[in-house]
PDB file of C-alpha atoms in Angstrom:
ATOM      1  CA  UNK A 639      74.367  74.148  17.099  1.00  0.00           C
ATOM      2  CA  UNK A 640      77.958  73.616  18.247  1.00  0.00           C
ATOM      3  CA  UNK A 641      79.908  76.715  19.106  1.00  0.00           C
ATOM      4  CA  UNK A 642      83.679  76.851  18.638  1.00  0.00           C
ATOM      5  CA  UNK A 643      85.060  78.822  21.537  1.00  0.00           C
ATOM      6  CA  UNK A 644      88.655  79.712  22.310  1.00  0.00           C
ATOM      7  CA  UNK A 645      89.768  79.988  18.666  1.00  0.00           C
ATOM      8  CA  UNK A 646      91.270  83.300  17.503  1.00  0.00           C
ATOM      9  CA  UNK A 647      89.190  85.263  15.115  1.00  0.00           C
ATOM     10  CA  UNK A 648      90.803  85.638  11.715  1.00  0.00           C
ATOM     11  CA  UNK A 649      90.097  88.851   9.949  1.00  0.00           C
ATOM     12  CA  UNK A 650      89.846  89.049   6.228  1.00  0.00           C
ATOM     13  CA  UNK A 651      92.797  91.418   6.008  1.00  0.00           C
ATOM     14  CA  UNK A 652      95.102  88.968   7.828  1.00  0.00           C
ATOM     15  CA  UNK A 653      94.914  86.385   5.062  1.00  0.00           C
ATOM     16  CA  UNK A 654      97.863  86.540   2.618  1.00  0.00           C
ATOM     17  CA  UNK A 655      96.908  87.935  -0.730  1.00  0.00           C
ATOM     18  CA  UNK A 656      97.640  85.923  -3.872  1.00  0.00           C
ATOM     19  CA  UNK A 657     100.204  88.543  -4.900  1.00  0.00           C
ATOM     20  CA  UNK A 658     102.071  88.245  -1.567  1.00  0.00           C
ATOM     21  CA  UNK A 659     102.060  84.442  -1.738  1.00  0.00           C
ATOM     22  CA  UNK A 660     103.378  84.563  -5.301  1.00  0.00           C
ATOM     23  CA  UNK A 661     106.122  86.986  -4.206  1.00  0.00           C
ATOM     24  CA  UNK A 662     107.193  84.666  -1.385  1.00  0.00           C
ATOM     25  CA  UNK A 663     107.252  81.727  -3.781  1.00  0.00           C
ATOM     26  CA  UNK A 664     109.383  83.634  -6.305  1.00  0.00           C
ATOM     27  CA  UNK A 665     111.670  84.801  -3.499  1.00  0.00           C
ATOM     28  CA  UNK A 666     112.190  81.210  -2.340  1.00  0.00           C
ATOM     29  CA  UNK A 667     112.715  79.728  -5.802  1.00  0.00           C
ATOM     30  CA  UNK A 668     114.625  82.513  -7.575  1.00  0.00           C
ATOM     31  CA  UNK A 669     115.767  84.720  -4.651  1.00  0.00           C
ATOM     32  CA  UNK A 670     116.142  88.455  -4.502  1.00  0.00           C
ATOM     33  CA  UNK A 671     119.609  88.032  -5.985  1.00  0.00           C
ATOM     34  CA  UNK A 672     120.620  85.566  -8.673  1.00  0.00           C
ATOM     35  CA  UNK A 673     122.743  83.476  -6.310  1.00  0.00           C
ATOM     36  CA  UNK A 674     120.263  83.350  -3.399  1.00  0.00           C
ATOM     37  CA  UNK A 675     117.448  81.330  -4.889  1.00  0.00           C
ATOM     38  CA  UNK A 676     116.724  77.656  -4.429  1.00  0.00           C
ATOM     39  CA  UNK A 677     116.903  77.030  -8.175  1.00  0.00           C
ATOM     40  CA  UNK A 678     120.426  78.485  -8.456  1.00  0.00           C
ATOM     41  CA  UNK A 679     121.667  76.438  -5.486  1.00  0.00           C
ATOM     42  CA  UNK A 680     120.151  73.292  -6.966  1.00  0.00           C
ATOM     43  CA  UNK A 681     121.849  73.881 -10.315  1.00  0.00           C
ATOM     44  CA  UNK A 682     125.115  74.680  -8.521  1.00  0.00           C
ATOM     45  CA  UNK A 683     125.028  71.422  -6.571  1.00  0.00           C
ATOM     46  CA  UNK A 684     124.222  69.465  -9.732  1.00  0.00           C
ATOM     47  CA  UNK A 685     127.259  70.977 -11.472  1.00  0.00           C
ATOM     48  CA  UNK A 686     129.509  70.330  -8.446  1.00  0.00           C
ATOM     49  CA  UNK A 687     128.363  66.715  -8.159  1.00  0.00           C
ATOM     50  CA  UNK A 688     128.978  66.160 -11.879  1.00  0.00           C
ATOM     51  CA  UNK A 689     132.478  67.643 -11.676  1.00  0.00           C
ATOM     52  CA  UNK A 690     133.266  65.603  -8.556  1.00  0.00           C
ATOM     53  CA  UNK A 691     132.072  62.447 -10.295  1.00  0.00           C
ATOM     54  CA  UNK A 692     134.278  63.156 -13.328  1.00  0.00           C
ATOM     55  CA  UNK A 693     137.364  63.433 -11.117  1.00  0.00           C
ATOM     56  CA  UNK A 694     136.498  60.665  -8.654  1.00  0.00           C
ATOM     57  CA  UNK A 695     135.250  58.110 -11.163  1.00  0.00           C
ATOM     58  CA  UNK A 696     138.747  56.928 -12.280  1.00  0.00           C
ATOM     59  CA  UNK A 697     139.943  56.755  -8.671  1.00  0.00           C
ATOM     60  CA  UNK A 698     136.918  54.772  -7.492  1.00  0.00           C
ATOM     61  CA  UNK A 699     137.169  52.431 -10.470  1.00  0.00           C
ATOM     62  CA  UNK A 700     140.873  51.958  -9.744  1.00  0.00           C
ATOM     63  CA  UNK A 701     140.256  51.038  -6.106  1.00  0.00           C
ATOM     64  CA  UNK A 702     137.366  48.694  -6.825  1.00  0.00           C
ATOM     65  CA  UNK A 703     139.226  46.916  -9.637  1.00  0.00           C
ATOM     66  CA  UNK A 704     142.434  46.271  -7.721  1.00  0.00           C
ATOM     67  CA  UNK A 705     140.569  44.456  -4.898  1.00  0.00           C
ATOM     68  CA  UNK A 706     138.663  42.046  -7.169  1.00  0.00           C
ATOM     69  CA  UNK A 707     139.522  38.377  -7.375  1.00  0.00           C
ATOM     70  CA  UNK A 708     139.559  36.343 -10.588  1.00  0.00           C
ATOM     71  CA  UNK A 709     135.865  35.418 -10.342  1.00  0.00           C
ATOM     72  CA  UNK A 710     134.788  39.068 -10.013  1.00  0.00           C
ATOM     73  CA  UNK A 711     137.077  40.141 -12.844  1.00  0.00           C
ATOM     74  CA  UNK A 712     135.581  37.502 -15.146  1.00  0.00           C
ATOM     75  CA  UNK A 713     131.994  38.332 -14.196  1.00  0.00           C
ATOM     76  CA  UNK A 714     130.644  41.229 -16.319  1.00  0.00           C
ATOM     77  CA  UNK A 715     127.878  41.827 -13.773  1.00  0.00           C
ATOM     78  CA  UNK A 716     130.435  42.958 -11.170  1.00  0.00           C
ATOM     79  CA  UNK A 717     131.398  46.514 -12.054  1.00  0.00           C
ATOM     80  CA  UNK A 718     131.771  48.670  -8.959  1.00  0.00           C
ATOM     81  CA  UNK A 719     131.283  46.589  -5.814  1.00  0.00           C
ATOM     82  CA  UNK A 720     133.216  43.283  -5.699  1.00  0.00           C
ATOM     83  CA  UNK A 721     131.666  40.290  -4.001  1.00  0.00           C
ATOM     84  CA  UNK A 722     134.864  39.589  -2.079  1.00  0.00           C
ATOM     85  CA  UNK A 723     137.791  41.853  -1.225  1.00  0.00           C
ATOM     86  CA  UNK A 724     141.041  40.350  -2.535  1.00  0.00           C
ATOM     87  CA  UNK A 725     144.266  42.024  -1.317  1.00  0.00           C
ATOM     88  CA  UNK A 726     146.685  39.803  -3.208  1.00  0.00           C
ATOM     89  CA  UNK A 727     147.032  42.221  -6.140  1.00  0.00           C
ATOM     90  CA  UNK A 728     147.894  45.102  -3.819  1.00  0.00           C
ATOM     91  CA  UNK A 729     150.471  42.982  -2.004  1.00  0.00           C
ATOM     92  CA  UNK A 730     152.074  41.950  -5.304  1.00  0.00           C
ATOM     93  CA  UNK A 731     152.303  45.559  -6.484  1.00  0.00           C
ATOM     94  CA  UNK A 732     153.791  46.525  -3.090  1.00  0.00           C
ATOM     95  CA  UNK A 733     156.466  43.849  -3.431  1.00  0.00           C
ATOM     96  CA  UNK A 734     157.334  44.589  -7.077  1.00  0.00           C
ATOM     97  CA  UNK A 735     157.684  48.305  -6.387  1.00  0.00           C
ATOM     98  CA  UNK A 736     159.839  47.667  -3.320  1.00  0.00           C
ATOM     99  CA  UNK A 737     157.532  50.272  -1.857  1.00  0.00           C
ATOM    100  CA  UNK A 738     159.304  51.293   1.385  1.00  0.00           C
ATOM    101  CA  UNK A 739     162.626  52.017  -0.344  1.00  0.00           C
ATOM    102  CA  UNK A 740     160.995  53.669  -3.381  1.00  0.00           C
ATOM    103  CA  UNK A 741     158.797  55.757  -1.073  1.00  0.00           C
ATOM    104  CA  UNK A 742     161.804  57.062   0.878  1.00  0.00           C
ATOM    105  CA  UNK A 743     163.598  57.856  -2.399  1.00  0.00           C
ATOM    106  CA  UNK A 744     160.615  59.812  -3.723  1.00  0.00           C
ATOM    107  CA  UNK A 745     160.194  61.589  -0.400  1.00  0.00           C
ATOM    108  CA  UNK A 746     163.847  62.627  -0.290  1.00  0.00           C
ATOM    109  CA  UNK A 747     163.911  63.828  -3.903  1.00  0.00           C
ATOM    110  CA  UNK A 748     160.582  65.648  -3.845  1.00  0.00           C
ATOM    111  CA  UNK A 749     161.237  67.215  -0.450  1.00  0.00           C
ATOM    112  CA  UNK A 750     164.727  68.400  -1.401  1.00  0.00           C
ATOM    113  CA  UNK A 751     163.606  69.889  -4.715  1.00  0.00           C
ATOM    114  CA  UNK A 752     160.561  71.525  -3.098  1.00  0.00           C
ATOM    115  CA  UNK A 753     162.674  73.168  -0.385  1.00  0.00           C
ATOM    116  CA  UNK A 754     165.257  74.431  -2.897  1.00  0.00           C
ATOM    117  CA  UNK A 755     162.609  75.813  -5.268  1.00  0.00           C
ATOM    118  CA  UNK A 756     160.660  77.420  -2.442  1.00  0.00           C
ATOM    119  CA  UNK A 757     163.763  79.275  -1.224  1.00  0.00           C
ATOM    120  CA  UNK A 758     165.295  80.288  -4.557  1.00  0.00           C
ATOM    121  CA  UNK A 759     162.031  81.375  -6.185  1.00  0.00           C
ATOM    122  CA  UNK A 760     161.179  83.511  -3.137  1.00  0.00           C
ATOM    123  CA  UNK A 761     164.370  85.538  -3.643  1.00  0.00           C
ATOM    124  CA  UNK A 762     163.705  85.966  -7.368  1.00  0.00           C
ATOM    125  CA  UNK A 763     160.054  86.859  -6.814  1.00  0.00           C
ATOM    126  CA  UNK A 764     160.974  89.514  -4.248  1.00  0.00           C
ATOM    127  CA  UNK A 765     163.560  90.996  -6.598  1.00  0.00           C
ATOM    128  CA  UNK A 766     161.052  91.265  -9.451  1.00  0.00           C
ATOM    129  CA  UNK A 767     158.407  92.761  -7.163  1.00  0.00           C
ATOM    130  CA  UNK A 768     160.404  95.235  -5.048  1.00  0.00           C
ATOM    131  CA  UNK A 769     163.943  95.885  -6.270  1.00  0.00           C
ATOM    132  CA  UNK A 770     164.994  98.249  -9.017  1.00  0.00           C
ATOM    133  CA  UNK A 771     167.101  95.745 -10.914  1.00  0.00           C
ATOM    134  CA  UNK A 772     168.624  96.936 -14.221  1.00  0.00           C
ATOM    135  CA  UNK A 773     166.660  95.630 -17.215  1.00  0.00           C
ATOM    136  CA  UNK A 774     164.101  94.115 -14.857  1.00  0.00           C
ATOM    137  CA  UNK A 775     161.329  94.086 -17.460  1.00  0.00           C
ATOM    138  CA  UNK A 776     163.593  92.387 -19.958  1.00  0.00           C
ATOM    139  CA  UNK A 777     164.549  89.651 -17.494  1.00  0.00           C
ATOM    140  CA  UNK A 778     160.911  89.163 -16.544  1.00  0.00           C
ATOM    141  CA  UNK A 779     160.077  88.826 -20.234  1.00  0.00           C
ATOM    142  CA  UNK A 780     162.776  86.141 -20.495  1.00  0.00           C
ATOM    143  CA  UNK A 781     161.197  84.454 -17.490  1.00  0.00           C
ATOM    144  CA  UNK A 782     157.839  84.352 -19.266  1.00  0.00           C
ATOM    145  CA  UNK A 783     159.492  82.802 -22.325  1.00  0.00           C
ATOM    146  CA  UNK A 784     160.144  79.648 -20.304  1.00  0.00           C
ATOM    147  CA  UNK A 785     156.426  78.879 -20.606  1.00  0.00           C
ATOM    148  CA  UNK A 786     156.882  78.625 -24.380  1.00  0.00           C
ATOM    149  CA  UNK A 787     159.990  76.433 -24.436  1.00  0.00           C
ATOM    150  CA  UNK A 788     159.008  72.776 -23.809  1.00  0.00           C
ATOM    151  CA  UNK A 789     161.235  70.854 -21.393  1.00  0.00           C
ATOM    152  CA  UNK A 790     161.868  68.149 -24.016  1.00  0.00           C
ATOM    153  CA  UNK A 791     163.749  70.747 -26.054  1.00  0.00           C
ATOM    154  CA  UNK A 792     166.425  71.189 -23.384  1.00  0.00           C
ATOM    155  CA  UNK A 793     166.768  67.566 -22.291  1.00  0.00           C
ATOM    156  CA  UNK A 794     169.511  66.731 -24.809  1.00  0.00           C
ATOM    157  CA  UNK A 795     171.841  69.564 -23.703  1.00  0.00           C
ATOM    158  CA  UNK A 796     171.213  68.525 -20.094  1.00  0.00           C
ATOM    159  CA  UNK A 797     172.171  64.920 -20.880  1.00  0.00           C
ATOM    160  CA  UNK A 798     175.373  66.029 -22.622  1.00  0.00           C
ATOM    161  CA  UNK A 799     176.364  68.308 -19.746  1.00  0.00           C
ATOM    162  CA  UNK A 800     175.516  65.661 -17.132  1.00  0.00           C
ATOM    163  CA  UNK A 801     177.550  63.064 -19.021  1.00  0.00           C
ATOM    164  CA  UNK A 802     180.485  65.444 -19.337  1.00  0.00           C
ATOM    165  CA  UNK A 803     180.566  66.151 -15.592  1.00  0.00           C
ATOM    166  CA  UNK A 804     179.969  62.521 -14.642  1.00  0.00           C
ATOM    167  CA  UNK A 805     176.664  63.044 -12.856  1.00  0.00           C
ATOM    168  CA  UNK A 806     174.455  61.177 -15.316  1.00  0.00           C
ATOM    169  CA  UNK A 807     172.580  58.359 -13.591  1.00  0.00           C
ATOM    170  CA  UNK A 808     172.018  60.432 -10.454  1.00  0.00           C
ATOM    171  CA  UNK A 809     169.336  62.961  -9.393  1.00  0.00           C
ATOM    172  CA  UNK A 810     171.816  65.865  -9.466  1.00  0.00           C
ATOM    173  CA  UNK A 811     170.920  67.026 -13.044  1.00  0.00           C
ATOM    174  CA  UNK A 812     167.362  67.864 -12.007  1.00  0.00           C
ATOM    175  CA  UNK A 813     167.982  68.672  -8.330  1.00  0.00           C
ATOM    176  CA  UNK A 814     170.693  71.272  -8.984  1.00  0.00           C
ATOM    177  CA  UNK A 815     168.537  73.514 -11.260  1.00  0.00           C
ATOM    178  CA  UNK A 816     165.935  73.671  -8.488  1.00  0.00           C
ATOM    179  CA  UNK A 817     168.449  75.557  -6.335  1.00  0.00           C
ATOM    180  CA  UNK A 818     168.362  78.385  -8.916  1.00  0.00           C
ATOM    181  CA  UNK A 819     164.642  78.291  -9.758  1.00  0.00           C
ATOM    182  CA  UNK A 820     165.180  77.197 -13.355  1.00  0.00           C
ATOM    183  CA  UNK A 821     162.647  75.747 -15.731  1.00  0.00           C
ATOM    184  CA  UNK A 822     158.912  75.981 -16.205  1.00  0.00           C
ATOM    185  CA  UNK A 823     158.154  75.153 -12.590  1.00  0.00           C
ATOM    186  CA  UNK A 824     160.545  77.779 -11.296  1.00  0.00           C
ATOM    187  CA  UNK A 825     159.034  80.447 -13.549  1.00  0.00           C
ATOM    188  CA  UNK A 826     155.552  79.712 -12.242  1.00  0.00           C
ATOM    189  CA  UNK A 827     156.714  79.849  -8.622  1.00  0.00           C
ATOM    190  CA  UNK A 828     158.562  83.138  -9.182  1.00  0.00           C
ATOM    191  CA  UNK A 829     155.370  84.645 -10.585  1.00  0.00           C
ATOM    192  CA  UNK A 830     153.416  83.456  -7.532  1.00  0.00           C
ATOM    193  CA  UNK A 831     155.926  85.115  -5.199  1.00  0.00           C
ATOM    194  CA  UNK A 832     156.004  88.263  -7.303  1.00  0.00           C
ATOM    195  CA  UNK A 833     152.226  88.507  -7.169  1.00  0.00           C
ATOM    196  CA  UNK A 834     152.257  88.153  -3.392  1.00  0.00           C
ATOM    197  CA  UNK A 835     155.096  90.601  -2.660  1.00  0.00           C
ATOM    198  CA  UNK A 836     153.565  93.193  -5.003  1.00  0.00           C
ATOM    199  CA  UNK A 837     150.453  93.373  -2.807  1.00  0.00           C
ATOM    200  CA  UNK A 838     152.358  94.109   0.424  1.00  0.00           C
ATOM    201  CA  UNK A 839     152.457  97.734   1.675  1.00  0.00           C
ATOM    202  CA  UNK A 840     155.675  99.627   1.008  1.00  0.00           C
ATOM    203  CA  UNK A 841     155.520 101.240   4.455  1.00  0.00           C
ATOM    204  CA  UNK A 842     156.842  98.011   6.001  1.00  0.00           C
ATOM    205  CA  UNK A 843     160.031  98.199   3.974  1.00  0.00           C
ATOM    206  CA  UNK A 844     160.421 101.927   4.545  1.00  0.00           C
ATOM    207  CA  UNK A 845     160.059 101.486   8.304  1.00  0.00           C
ATOM    208  CA  UNK A 846     162.669  98.715   8.323  1.00  0.00           C
ATOM    209  CA  UNK A 847     165.082 100.796   6.235  1.00  0.00           C
ATOM    210  CA  UNK A 848     164.671 103.739   8.612  1.00  0.00           C
ATOM    211  CA  UNK A 849     165.792 101.405  11.419  1.00  0.00           C
ATOM    212  CA  UNK A 850     168.955 100.665   9.466  1.00  0.00           C
ATOM    213  CA  UNK A 851     167.980  97.353   7.848  1.00  0.00           C
ATOM    214  CA  UNK A 852     169.500  96.474   4.500  1.00  0.00           C
ATOM    215  CA  UNK A 853     167.882  94.708   1.561  1.00  0.00           C
ATOM    216  CA  UNK A 854     168.668  91.192   2.779  1.00  0.00           C
ATOM    217  CA  UNK A 855     167.502  91.922   6.310  1.00  0.00           C
ATOM    218  CA  UNK A 856     164.267  93.483   5.043  1.00  0.00           C
ATOM    219  CA  UNK A 857     163.635  90.386   2.983  1.00  0.00           C
ATOM    220  CA  UNK A 858     164.414  87.770   5.649  1.00  0.00           C
ATOM    221  CA  UNK A 859     163.067  89.639   8.678  1.00  0.00           C
ATOM    222  CA  UNK A 860     160.094  91.559   7.311  1.00  0.00           C
ATOM    223  CA  UNK A 861     158.812  90.253   3.972  1.00  0.00           C
ATOM    224  CA  UNK A 862     159.557  86.536   4.178  1.00  0.00           C
ATOM    225  CA  UNK A 863     157.613  85.971   7.449  1.00  0.00           C
ATOM    226  CA  UNK A 864     154.597  87.577   5.769  1.00  0.00           C
ATOM    227  CA  UNK A 865     154.901  85.233   2.791  1.00  0.00           C
ATOM    228  CA  UNK A 866     153.768  82.087   4.625  1.00  0.00           C
ATOM    229  CA  UNK A 867     150.713  81.614   2.331  1.00  0.00           C
ATOM    230  CA  UNK A 868     152.895  81.880  -0.785  1.00  0.00           C
ATOM    231  CA  UNK A 869     155.513  79.581   0.738  1.00  0.00           C
ATOM    232  CA  UNK A 870     152.890  76.926   1.471  1.00  0.00           C
ATOM    233  CA  UNK A 871     151.414  77.128  -2.039  1.00  0.00           C
ATOM    234  CA  UNK A 872     154.811  76.918  -3.735  1.00  0.00           C
ATOM    235  CA  UNK A 873     156.021  74.084  -1.512  1.00  0.00           C
ATOM    236  CA  UNK A 874     152.901  71.953  -2.071  1.00  0.00           C
ATOM    237  CA  UNK A 875     152.883  72.633  -5.809  1.00  0.00           C
ATOM    238  CA  UNK A 876     156.558  71.766  -6.096  1.00  0.00           C
ATOM    239  CA  UNK A 877     156.326  68.670  -3.921  1.00  0.00           C
ATOM    240  CA  UNK A 878     153.328  67.177  -5.743  1.00  0.00           C
ATOM    241  CA  UNK A 879     154.681  68.181  -9.155  1.00  0.00           C
ATOM    242  CA  UNK A 880     158.028  66.481  -8.532  1.00  0.00           C
ATOM    243  CA  UNK A 881     156.398  63.488  -6.835  1.00  0.00           C
ATOM    244  CA  UNK A 882     154.402  62.766  -9.990  1.00  0.00           C
ATOM    245  CA  UNK A 883     157.238  63.616 -12.389  1.00  0.00           C
ATOM    246  CA  UNK A 884     158.418  60.486 -14.143  1.00  0.00           C
ATOM    247  CA  UNK A 885     160.166  62.113 -17.116  1.00  0.00           C
ATOM    248  CA  UNK A 886     163.296  63.522 -15.449  1.00  0.00           C
ATOM    249  CA  UNK A 887     163.961  60.489 -13.204  1.00  0.00           C
ATOM    250  CA  UNK A 888     163.507  58.063 -16.104  1.00  0.00           C
ATOM    251  CA  UNK A 889     165.984  60.076 -18.224  1.00  0.00           C
ATOM    252  CA  UNK A 890     168.668  61.102 -15.744  1.00  0.00           C
ATOM    253  CA  UNK A 891     168.451  58.221 -13.246  1.00  0.00           C
ATOM    254  CA  UNK A 892     168.571  55.428 -15.797  1.00  0.00           C
ATOM    255  CA  UNK A 893     170.512  52.555 -14.332  1.00  0.00           C
ATOM    256  CA  UNK A 894     170.421  53.947 -10.786  1.00  0.00           C
ATOM    257  CA  UNK A 895     169.931  51.529  -7.911  1.00  0.00           C
ATOM    258  CA  UNK A 896     167.245  53.514  -6.086  1.00  0.00           C
ATOM    259  CA  UNK A 897     164.405  54.810  -8.258  1.00  0.00           C
ATOM    260  CA  UNK A 898     161.430  56.929  -7.131  1.00  0.00           C
ATOM    261  CA  UNK A 899     157.853  55.745  -7.187  1.00  0.00           C
ATOM    262  CA  UNK A 900     156.969  57.829 -10.239  1.00  0.00           C
ATOM    263  CA  UNK A 901     159.072  55.486 -12.401  1.00  0.00           C
ATOM    264  CA  UNK A 902     157.230  52.488 -10.932  1.00  0.00           C
ATOM    265  CA  UNK A 903     154.480  52.414 -13.551  1.00  0.00           C
ATOM    266  CA  UNK A 904     156.989  52.225 -16.404  1.00  0.00           C
ATOM    267  CA  UNK A 905     159.045  49.496 -14.734  1.00  0.00           C
ATOM    268  CA  UNK A 906     155.853  47.632 -13.796  1.00  0.00           C
ATOM    269  CA  UNK A 907     154.637  47.687 -17.404  1.00  0.00           C
ATOM    270  CA  UNK A 908     157.954  46.269 -18.595  1.00  0.00           C
ATOM    271  CA  UNK A 909     157.870  43.581 -15.922  1.00  0.00           C
ATOM    272  CA  UNK A 910     154.303  42.561 -16.775  1.00  0.00           C
ATOM    273  CA  UNK A 911     155.156  42.519 -20.486  1.00  0.00           C
ATOM    274  CA  UNK A 912     158.049  40.141 -19.874  1.00  0.00           C
ATOM    275  CA  UNK A 913     155.880  37.894 -17.721  1.00  0.00           C
ATOM    276  CA  UNK A 914     153.194  37.814 -20.420  1.00  0.00           C
ATOM    277  CA  UNK A 915     155.766  36.743 -23.022  1.00  0.00           C
ATOM    278  CA  UNK A 916     157.013  33.930 -20.797  1.00  0.00           C
ATOM    279  CA  UNK A 917     153.845  32.723 -19.048  1.00  0.00           C
ATOM    280  CA  UNK A 918     151.091  34.115 -21.217  1.00  0.00           C
ATOM    281  CA  UNK A 919     148.614  36.922 -20.503  1.00  0.00           C
ATOM    282  CA  UNK A 920     147.138  37.161 -17.019  1.00  0.00           C
ATOM    283  CA  UNK A 921     143.805  38.523 -15.928  1.00  0.00           C
ATOM    284  CA  UNK A 922     145.538  40.390 -13.113  1.00  0.00           C
ATOM    285  CA  UNK A 923     147.641  42.641 -15.390  1.00  0.00           C
ATOM    286  CA  UNK A 924     145.276  45.621 -15.319  1.00  0.00           C
ATOM    287  CA  UNK A 925     144.511  45.312 -11.564  1.00  0.00           C
ATOM    288  CA  UNK A 926     148.262  45.257 -10.823  1.00  0.00           C
ATOM    289  CA  UNK A 927     148.752  48.421 -12.877  1.00  0.00           C
ATOM    290  CA  UNK A 928     145.898  50.101 -11.028  1.00  0.00           C
ATOM    291  CA  UNK A 929     147.269  48.993  -7.677  1.00  0.00           C
ATOM    292  CA  UNK A 930     150.642  50.434  -8.677  1.00  0.00           C
ATOM    293  CA  UNK A 931     149.089  53.758  -9.626  1.00  0.00           C
ATOM    294  CA  UNK A 932     147.097  53.827  -6.377  1.00  0.00           C
ATOM    295  CA  UNK A 933     150.202  53.233  -4.259  1.00  0.00           C
ATOM    296  CA  UNK A 934     152.007  56.040  -6.099  1.00  0.00           C
ATOM    297  CA  UNK A 935     149.297  58.668  -5.582  1.00  0.00           C
ATOM    298  CA  UNK A 936     148.342  57.553  -2.063  1.00  0.00           C
ATOM    299  CA  UNK A 937     150.912  59.766  -0.229  1.00  0.00           C
ATOM    300  CA  UNK A 938     149.824  62.884  -2.137  1.00  0.00           C
ATOM    301  CA  UNK A 939     146.168  62.113  -1.378  1.00  0.00           C
ATOM    302  CA  UNK A 940     146.991  61.856   2.316  1.00  0.00           C
ATOM    303  CA  UNK A 941     149.013  65.085   2.140  1.00  0.00           C
ATOM    304  CA  UNK A 942     146.174  66.979   0.469  1.00  0.00           C
ATOM    305  CA  UNK A 943     143.634  65.544   2.918  1.00  0.00           C
ATOM    306  CA  UNK A 944     145.470  67.132   5.847  1.00  0.00           C
ATOM    307  CA  UNK A 945     146.633  70.323   4.090  1.00  0.00           C
ATOM    308  CA  UNK A 946     143.617  71.205   1.941  1.00  0.00           C
ATOM    309  CA  UNK A 947     142.296  73.863   4.337  1.00  0.00           C
ATOM    310  CA  UNK A 948     145.575  75.785   4.525  1.00  0.00           C
ATOM    311  CA  UNK A 949     146.207  75.225   0.830  1.00  0.00           C
ATOM    312  CA  UNK A 950     142.898  76.767  -0.264  1.00  0.00           C
ATOM    313  CA  UNK A 951     143.313  79.703   2.124  1.00  0.00           C
ATOM    314  CA  UNK A 952     146.875  80.272   0.926  1.00  0.00           C
ATOM    315  CA  UNK A 953     145.864  80.212  -2.745  1.00  0.00           C
ATOM    316  CA  UNK A 954     143.220  82.841  -1.989  1.00  0.00           C
ATOM    317  CA  UNK A 955     145.626  85.067  -0.050  1.00  0.00           C
ATOM    318  CA  UNK A 956     148.419  84.905  -2.619  1.00  0.00           C
ATOM    319  CA  UNK A 957     146.100  86.220  -5.321  1.00  0.00           C
ATOM    320  CA  UNK A 958     146.805  83.188  -7.495  1.00  0.00           C
ATOM    321  CA  UNK A 959     143.150  82.943  -8.513  1.00  0.00           C
ATOM    322  CA  UNK A 960     143.358  86.410 -10.042  1.00  0.00           C
TER     323      UNK A 960
END
């Protein structure tokens, strides 16, 4: 008989019992807590992938369609991946938009409005959070009412006032209100600042006042440097919001020489409609529209790609998610 030597002897008590093995299996699959098990993580990833697909599907379809040539557009078998990459549609959209000039116009307008709203709304948010202003609750109630009033309701008075002062056809009618934090956007940004300043300890202000600092110095020297997360959130929200806004520029800048990119889709649709009436319908109409939309959102995608880490951290620190 062969003898097996050198192998450790296994006692009967060292073998895992069926109950212990079942417990380990349940611990791995379900976890000791609801959010620690393998099953919960699997379901979470399935939900996240589905949500990501819902948001990325239009963007991916846009990119793949605008680089197709005529043969791929006519072939129903080509849906996502084109056989050849055709850049002519993108070049045509670039030329029709006059992209460099329109990009600089959008950058100047969005940047100016974002800076003005970030500064003015910070002052208003600090006043609502810290100062004992007479009738403060009433004015804050009026601020909340701006969420109810649609912007289309006030556009006619704005047009009449802009025409009276001779500033119609310029960006002044929607740049000037940003300096005072007016409108739906301003109300939202004031609330963000108010939420942030309300969470700061009062001892900082009391210590500054004991050193002889006034209200303005306390704000600019003590509270505003602490509000960097709120400043970043408000600036990015305002910049992206105004970058994508096509309503105000199309109303107040009608007839202007330099138009922002957000108006490009409307002007491109009119241009393609005129070409279709003269030359007949073209198979490249939809790809040109998609290329136009891609060029408009490309700068904001790049901005979010580089600022997403600080943006998410700032949203968490401002208490916006609450």
